[in-house]
PDB file of C-alpha atoms in Angstrom:
ATOM      1  CA  MET A   1      16.180   3.540  -9.415  1.00  0.00           C
ATOM      2  CA  THR A   2      17.934   0.286  -8.846  1.00  0.00           C
ATOM      3  CA  SER A   3      16.727  -3.158  -7.993  1.00  0.00           C
ATOM      4  CA  LYS A   4      18.760  -5.710  -6.114  1.00  0.00           C
ATOM      5  CA  THR A   5      18.016  -9.223  -4.979  1.00  0.00           C
ATOM      6  CA  VAL A   6      18.929 -10.156  -1.451  1.00  0.00           C
ATOM      7  CA  ASN A   7      19.830 -13.830  -1.404  1.00  0.00           C
ATOM      8  CA  SER A   8      20.127 -15.552   1.899  1.00  0.00           C
ATOM      9  CA  ARG A   9      20.910 -19.198   2.230  1.00  0.00           C
ATOM     10  CA  ILE A  10      18.474 -20.805   4.648  1.00  0.00           C
ATOM     11  CA  LEU A  11      19.631 -24.029   6.188  1.00  0.00           C
ATOM     12  CA  PRO A  12      17.125 -26.652   7.368  1.00  0.00           C
ATOM     13  CA  GLY A  13      15.916 -25.908  10.881  1.00  0.00           C
ATOM     14  CA  GLN A  14      16.895 -22.217  10.779  1.00  0.00           C
ATOM     15  CA  ALA A  15      13.615 -20.740   9.522  1.00  0.00           C
ATOM     16  CA  VAL A  16      10.084 -21.269  10.791  1.00  0.00           C
ATOM     17  CA  ASP A  17       7.428 -22.719   8.529  1.00  0.00           C
ATOM     18  CA  ALA A  18       5.137 -20.368   6.610  1.00  0.00           C
ATOM     19  CA  ASP A  19       2.005 -21.178   8.664  1.00  0.00           C
ATOM     20  CA  SER A  20       3.716 -20.439  12.000  1.00  0.00           C
ATOM     21  CA  PHE A  21       5.168 -17.232  10.599  1.00  0.00           C
ATOM     22  CA  ARG A  22       1.811 -16.120   9.175  1.00  0.00           C
ATOM     23  CA  GLY A  23       0.110 -16.923  12.506  1.00  0.00           C
ATOM     24  CA  ALA A  24       2.552 -14.799  14.492  1.00  0.00           C
ATOM     25  CA  LEU A  25       2.324 -11.872  12.078  1.00  0.00           C
ATOM     26  CA  ALA A  26      -1.492 -11.992  12.220  1.00  0.00           C
ATOM     27  CA  ARG A  27      -1.227 -10.689  15.782  1.00  0.00           C
ATOM     28  CA  HIS A  28       0.279  -7.432  14.486  1.00  0.00           C
ATOM     29  CA  ALA A  29      -2.311  -4.822  13.555  1.00  0.00           C
ATOM     30  CA  ALA A  30      -1.473  -3.050  10.316  1.00  0.00           C
ATOM     31  CA  GLY A  31      -2.832   0.005   8.592  1.00  0.00           C
ATOM     32  CA  VAL A  32      -4.464  -0.538   5.199  1.00  0.00           C
ATOM     33  CA  VAL A  33      -3.609   1.478   2.098  1.00  0.00           C
ATOM     34  CA  ILE A  34      -4.396   1.306  -1.579  1.00  0.00           C
ATOM     35  CA  ILE A  35      -1.601   2.258  -3.955  1.00  0.00           C
ATOM     36  CA  THR A  36      -2.928   3.911  -7.127  1.00  0.00           C
ATOM     37  CA  ALA A  37      -1.406   5.243 -10.335  1.00  0.00           C
ATOM     38  CA  SER A  38      -2.292   6.144 -13.899  1.00  0.00           C
ATOM     39  CA  ARG A  39      -0.982   3.509 -16.291  1.00  0.00           C
ATOM     40  CA  SER A  40       1.651   4.660 -18.785  1.00  0.00           C
ATOM     41  CA  GLY A  41       0.345   4.839 -22.307  1.00  0.00           C
ATOM     42  CA  ASP A  42      -3.425   4.914 -21.889  1.00  0.00           C
ATOM     43  CA  GLY A  43      -3.695   6.626 -18.481  1.00  0.00           C
ATOM     44  CA  ALA A  44      -6.079   3.981 -17.116  1.00  0.00           C
ATOM     45  CA  PRO A  45      -6.208   3.879 -13.316  1.00  0.00           C
ATOM     46  CA  VAL A  46      -4.521   0.932 -11.580  1.00  0.00           C
ATOM     47  CA  GLY A  47      -4.261   0.037  -7.917  1.00  0.00           C
ATOM     48  CA  LEU A  48      -3.709  -2.603  -5.262  1.00  0.00           C
ATOM     49  CA  THR A  49      -4.249  -3.076  -1.516  1.00  0.00           C
ATOM     50  CA  ALA A  50      -1.250  -3.184   0.828  1.00  0.00           C
ATOM     51  CA  THR A  51      -0.935  -3.711   4.572  1.00  0.00           C
ATOM     52  CA  SER A  52       2.847  -3.427   4.597  1.00  0.00           C
ATOM     53  CA  PHE A  53       3.004   0.359   4.257  1.00  0.00           C
ATOM     54  CA  SER A  54       5.298   2.383   6.532  1.00  0.00           C
ATOM     55  CA  SER A  55       7.346   5.534   6.709  1.00  0.00           C
ATOM     56  CA  ALA A  56      10.995   4.909   5.903  1.00  0.00           C
ATOM     57  CA  SER A  57      12.753   8.264   6.328  1.00  0.00           C
ATOM     58  CA  LEU A  58      12.046  11.882   7.222  1.00  0.00           C
ATOM     59  CA  ASP A  59      15.067  13.322   5.420  1.00  0.00           C
ATOM     60  CA  PRO A  60      14.509  12.737   2.586  1.00  0.00           C
ATOM     61  CA  PRO A  61      10.804  11.932   3.053  1.00  0.00           C
ATOM     62  CA  LEU A  62      10.442   8.276   2.041  1.00  0.00           C
ATOM     63  CA  VAL A  63       7.713   5.684   2.452  1.00  0.00           C
ATOM     64  CA  SER A  64       7.711   1.984   1.641  1.00  0.00           C
ATOM     65  CA  PHE A  65       5.446  -0.982   0.990  1.00  0.00           C
ATOM     66  CA  TYR A  66       5.842  -4.545  -0.242  1.00  0.00           C
ATOM     67  CA  VAL A  67       4.154  -6.070  -3.274  1.00  0.00           C
ATOM     68  CA  ASP A  68       3.974  -9.771  -4.106  1.00  0.00           C
ATOM     69  CA  ARG A  69       6.150 -10.739  -7.081  1.00  0.00           C
ATOM     70  CA  SER A  70       3.134 -12.424  -8.683  1.00  0.00           C
ATOM     71  CA  SER A  71       1.105  -9.173  -8.664  1.00  0.00           C
ATOM     72  CA  THR A  72      -0.399  -8.439 -12.057  1.00  0.00           C
ATOM     73  CA  THR A  73      -0.766  -4.758 -11.098  1.00  0.00           C
ATOM     74  CA  TRP A  74       2.872  -4.182 -10.123  1.00  0.00           C
ATOM     75  CA  PRO A  75       4.225  -3.863 -13.706  1.00  0.00           C
ATOM     76  CA  SER A  76       1.797  -0.974 -14.374  1.00  0.00           C
ATOM     77  CA  LEU A  77       2.638   0.710 -11.060  1.00  0.00           C
ATOM     78  CA  ARG A  78       6.371   0.334 -11.702  1.00  0.00           C
ATOM     79  CA  ALA A  79       6.090   1.905 -15.148  1.00  0.00           C
ATOM     80  CA  ALA A  80       4.075   4.868 -13.857  1.00  0.00           C
ATOM     81  CA  ASP A  81       5.658   8.274 -13.381  1.00  0.00           C
ATOM     82  CA  ARG A  82       4.371   8.509  -9.809  1.00  0.00           C
ATOM     83  CA  PHE A  83       1.908   6.816  -7.485  1.00  0.00           C
ATOM     84  CA  ALA A  84      -0.462   7.723  -4.654  1.00  0.00           C
ATOM     85  CA  VAL A  85      -0.779   6.009  -1.293  1.00  0.00           C
ATOM     86  CA  ASN A  86      -4.423   6.246  -0.190  1.00  0.00           C
ATOM     87  CA  ILE A  87      -4.626   5.665   3.577  1.00  0.00           C
ATOM     88  CA  LEU A  88      -8.023   4.052   4.049  1.00  0.00           C
ATOM     89  CA  ALA A  89     -10.594   5.215   6.593  1.00  0.00           C
ATOM     90  CA  GLY A  90     -12.222   2.856   9.077  1.00  0.00           C
ATOM     91  CA  ASP A  91     -15.356   2.425   6.947  1.00  0.00           C
ATOM     92  CA  GLN A  92     -13.512   1.408   3.748  1.00  0.00           C
ATOM     93  CA  SER A  93     -12.966  -2.336   4.305  1.00  0.00           C
ATOM     94  CA  GLY A  94     -15.059  -3.146   1.233  1.00  0.00           C
ATOM     95  CA  LEU A  95     -12.722  -1.019  -0.855  1.00  0.00           C
ATOM     96  CA  ALA A  96      -9.689  -2.810   0.584  1.00  0.00           C
ATOM     97  CA  ASP A  97     -11.224  -6.169  -0.368  1.00  0.00           C
ATOM     98  CA  ARG A  98     -12.105  -4.926  -3.845  1.00  0.00           C
ATOM     99  CA  PHE A  99      -8.544  -3.777  -4.598  1.00  0.00           C
ATOM    100  CA  ALA A 100      -7.144  -7.076  -3.282  1.00  0.00           C
ATOM    101  CA  ARG A 101      -9.151  -9.101  -5.831  1.00  0.00           C
ATOM    102  CA  ARG A 102      -7.861 -10.082  -9.251  1.00  0.00           C
ATOM    103  CA  GLY A 103      -9.693  -9.986 -12.537  1.00  0.00           C
ATOM    104  CA  ILE A 104     -12.127  -7.136 -11.823  1.00  0.00           C
ATOM    105  CA  ASP A 105     -12.286  -3.465 -12.716  1.00  0.00           C
ATOM    106  CA  ARG A 106     -11.344  -2.085  -9.308  1.00  0.00           C
ATOM    107  CA  PHE A 107     -12.267   1.477 -10.308  1.00  0.00           C
ATOM    108  CA  ALA A 108     -15.777   0.651 -11.570  1.00  0.00           C
ATOM    109  CA  ALA A 109     -18.828   1.425  -9.417  1.00  0.00           C
ATOM    110  CA  PRO A 110     -19.155   1.276  -6.464  1.00  0.00           C
ATOM    111  CA  THR A 111     -15.591   2.620  -6.158  1.00  0.00           C
ATOM    112  CA  ALA A 112     -15.729   6.389  -5.649  1.00  0.00           C
ATOM    113  CA  TRP A 113     -12.615   8.133  -6.933  1.00  0.00           C
ATOM    114  CA  HIS A 114     -11.462  11.189  -8.810  1.00  0.00           C
ATOM    115  CA  LEU A 115      -8.455  12.132 -10.886  1.00  0.00           C
ATOM    116  CA  ASP A 116      -6.455  14.626  -8.845  1.00  0.00           C
ATOM    117  CA  GLU A 117      -5.761  17.521 -11.177  1.00  0.00           C
ATOM    118  CA  ALA A 118      -2.555  18.618  -9.453  1.00  0.00           C
ATOM    119  CA  HIS A 119      -0.865  15.229  -9.847  1.00  0.00           C
ATOM    120  CA  GLY A 120      -2.832  13.328 -12.491  1.00  0.00           C
ATOM    121  CA  LEU A 121      -3.355  10.437 -10.077  1.00  0.00           C
ATOM    122  CA  PRO A 122      -6.471   8.516  -9.096  1.00  0.00           C
ATOM    123  CA  PHE A 123      -7.392   9.497  -5.499  1.00  0.00           C
ATOM    124  CA  LEU A 124      -9.914   7.373  -3.622  1.00  0.00           C
ATOM    125  CA  ASP A 125     -12.764   9.376  -2.134  1.00  0.00           C
ATOM    126  CA  GLY A 126     -13.149   9.109   1.642  1.00  0.00           C
ATOM    127  CA  ALA A 127      -9.530   8.141   2.346  1.00  0.00           C
ATOM    128  CA  CYS A 128      -7.869   9.593   5.477  1.00  0.00           C
ATOM    129  CA  ALA A 129      -4.966  10.892   3.412  1.00  0.00           C
ATOM    130  CA  GLN A 130      -3.196  10.681   0.072  1.00  0.00           C
ATOM    131  CA  ILE A 131       0.582  10.629  -0.196  1.00  0.00           C
ATOM    132  CA  VAL A 132       1.994  11.327  -3.656  1.00  0.00           C
ATOM    133  CA  CYS A 133       5.332   9.666  -4.473  1.00  0.00           C
ATOM    134  CA  ARG A 134       7.885   9.172  -7.192  1.00  0.00           C
ATOM    135  CA  LEU A 135       9.492   5.736  -7.337  1.00  0.00           C
ATOM    136  CA  HIS A 136      12.771   6.023  -5.437  1.00  0.00           C
ATOM    137  CA  ASN A 137      13.996   2.430  -5.280  1.00  0.00           C
ATOM    138  CA  THR A 138      12.971  -1.224  -5.356  1.00  0.00           C
ATOM    139  CA  LEU A 139      14.557  -4.274  -3.807  1.00  0.00           C
ATOM    140  CA  ASP A 140      13.704  -7.930  -4.353  1.00  0.00           C
ATOM    141  CA  VAL A 141      13.202  -9.487  -0.918  1.00  0.00           C
ATOM    142  CA  GLY A 142      12.095 -13.115  -0.764  1.00  0.00           C
ATOM    143  CA  ASP A 143       8.780 -13.552  -2.555  1.00  0.00           C
ATOM    144  CA  HIS A 144       8.049  -9.810  -2.467  1.00  0.00           C
ATOM    145  CA  ILE A 145       9.412  -6.537  -3.837  1.00  0.00           C
ATOM    146  CA  LEU A 146      10.162  -3.703  -1.450  1.00  0.00           C
ATOM    147  CA  VAL A 147       9.029  -0.435  -3.037  1.00  0.00           C
ATOM    148  CA  VAL A 148      10.382   2.870  -1.709  1.00  0.00           C
ATOM    149  CA  GLY A 149       8.737   6.121  -2.752  1.00  0.00           C
ATOM    150  CA  LEU A 150       9.995   9.692  -2.453  1.00  0.00           C
ATOM    151  CA  VAL A 151       7.129  11.777  -1.054  1.00  0.00           C
ATOM    152  CA  THR A 152       6.413  14.826  -3.235  1.00  0.00           C
ATOM    153  CA  ALA A 153       3.007  15.902  -1.846  1.00  0.00           C
ATOM    154  CA  VAL A 154       0.546  15.027   0.913  1.00  0.00           C
ATOM    155  CA  GLU A 155      -3.142  15.639   1.467  1.00  0.00           C
ATOM    156  CA  ALA A 156      -4.475  14.779   4.948  1.00  0.00           C
ATOM    157  CA  HIS A 157      -8.118  14.965   5.993  1.00  0.00           C
ATOM    158  CA  GLU A 158      -9.086  15.880   9.560  1.00  0.00           C
ATOM    159  CA  GLY A 159     -11.232  13.684  11.751  1.00  0.00           C
ATOM    160  CA  ASP A 160     -10.840  10.380   9.947  1.00  0.00           C
ATOM    161  CA  PHE A 161      -9.664   7.258  11.772  1.00  0.00           C
ATOM    162  CA  PRO A 162      -7.744   4.621   9.770  1.00  0.00           C
ATOM    163  CA  LEU A 163      -8.761   1.130   8.758  1.00  0.00           C
ATOM    164  CA  LEU A 164      -6.762  -1.623  10.479  1.00  0.00           C
ATOM    165  CA  TYR A 165      -6.069  -5.242   9.538  1.00  0.00           C
ATOM    166  CA  HIS A 166      -5.622  -7.821  12.301  1.00  0.00           C
ATOM    167  CA  ARG A 167      -5.903 -11.626  12.322  1.00  0.00           C
ATOM    168  CA  GLY A 168      -7.342 -11.700   8.824  1.00  0.00           C
ATOM    169  CA  ARG A 169     -10.091  -9.177   9.574  1.00  0.00           C
ATOM    170  CA  TYR A 170     -10.586  -5.455   9.222  1.00  0.00           C
ATOM    171  CA  GLY A 171     -11.361  -3.153  12.119  1.00  0.00           C
ATOM    172  CA  ARG A 172     -11.535   0.500  13.048  1.00  0.00           C
ATOM    173  CA  PHE A 173      -9.112   2.386  15.226  1.00  0.00           C
ATOM    174  CA  LEU A 174     -10.616   3.616  18.475  1.00  0.00           C
ATOM    175  CA  PRO A 175      -8.379   5.886  20.536  1.00  0.00           C
ATOM    176  CA  THR A 176      -8.172   5.072  24.234  1.00  0.00           C
ATOM    177  CA  THR A 177      -7.124   8.575  25.311  1.00  0.00           C
ATOM    178  CA  GLU A 178      -7.444  12.069  23.980  1.00  0.00           C
ATOM    179  CA  ARG A 179      -4.413  13.965  22.738  1.00  0.00           C
ATOM    180  CA  PRO A 180      -3.176  16.650  25.135  1.00  0.00           C
TER     181      PRO A 180
END
């Protein structure tokens, strides 16, 4: 695992302002995941919401997400042996909000979760899927950290549609056509 910082010199007039950038990106619908792990030392569950999750490679199987440098959860996730990506179902917007908040016990009621015996990771009940990963690499990028995970196991649940995030609001995926 290595971490690098990508420094780019931005000259005045070459980059858009943060509000314009945020406004344009709000038009992109993103899937919502919660990254969970068991904290090194005491094994307490930790987790955070991410909308920047994506697949990165099939060979080897890699996934990625970004985490804000100011995250208070990231140090515990980074120190963990492995982590789980919980792909949220369309009815789990409250859970996404809960794991995005600071200063609360995210795993206390009403959060429904269980410790997966095969991997020793907190899995969120009702999620569309869980993807188990080992930390493969990190890269400092602007005000965020790119996290790449090597996928070691997957658990997908049939019939669930994912939660989406668009223009600052959550929504449910509704297919427009059936699969052939």
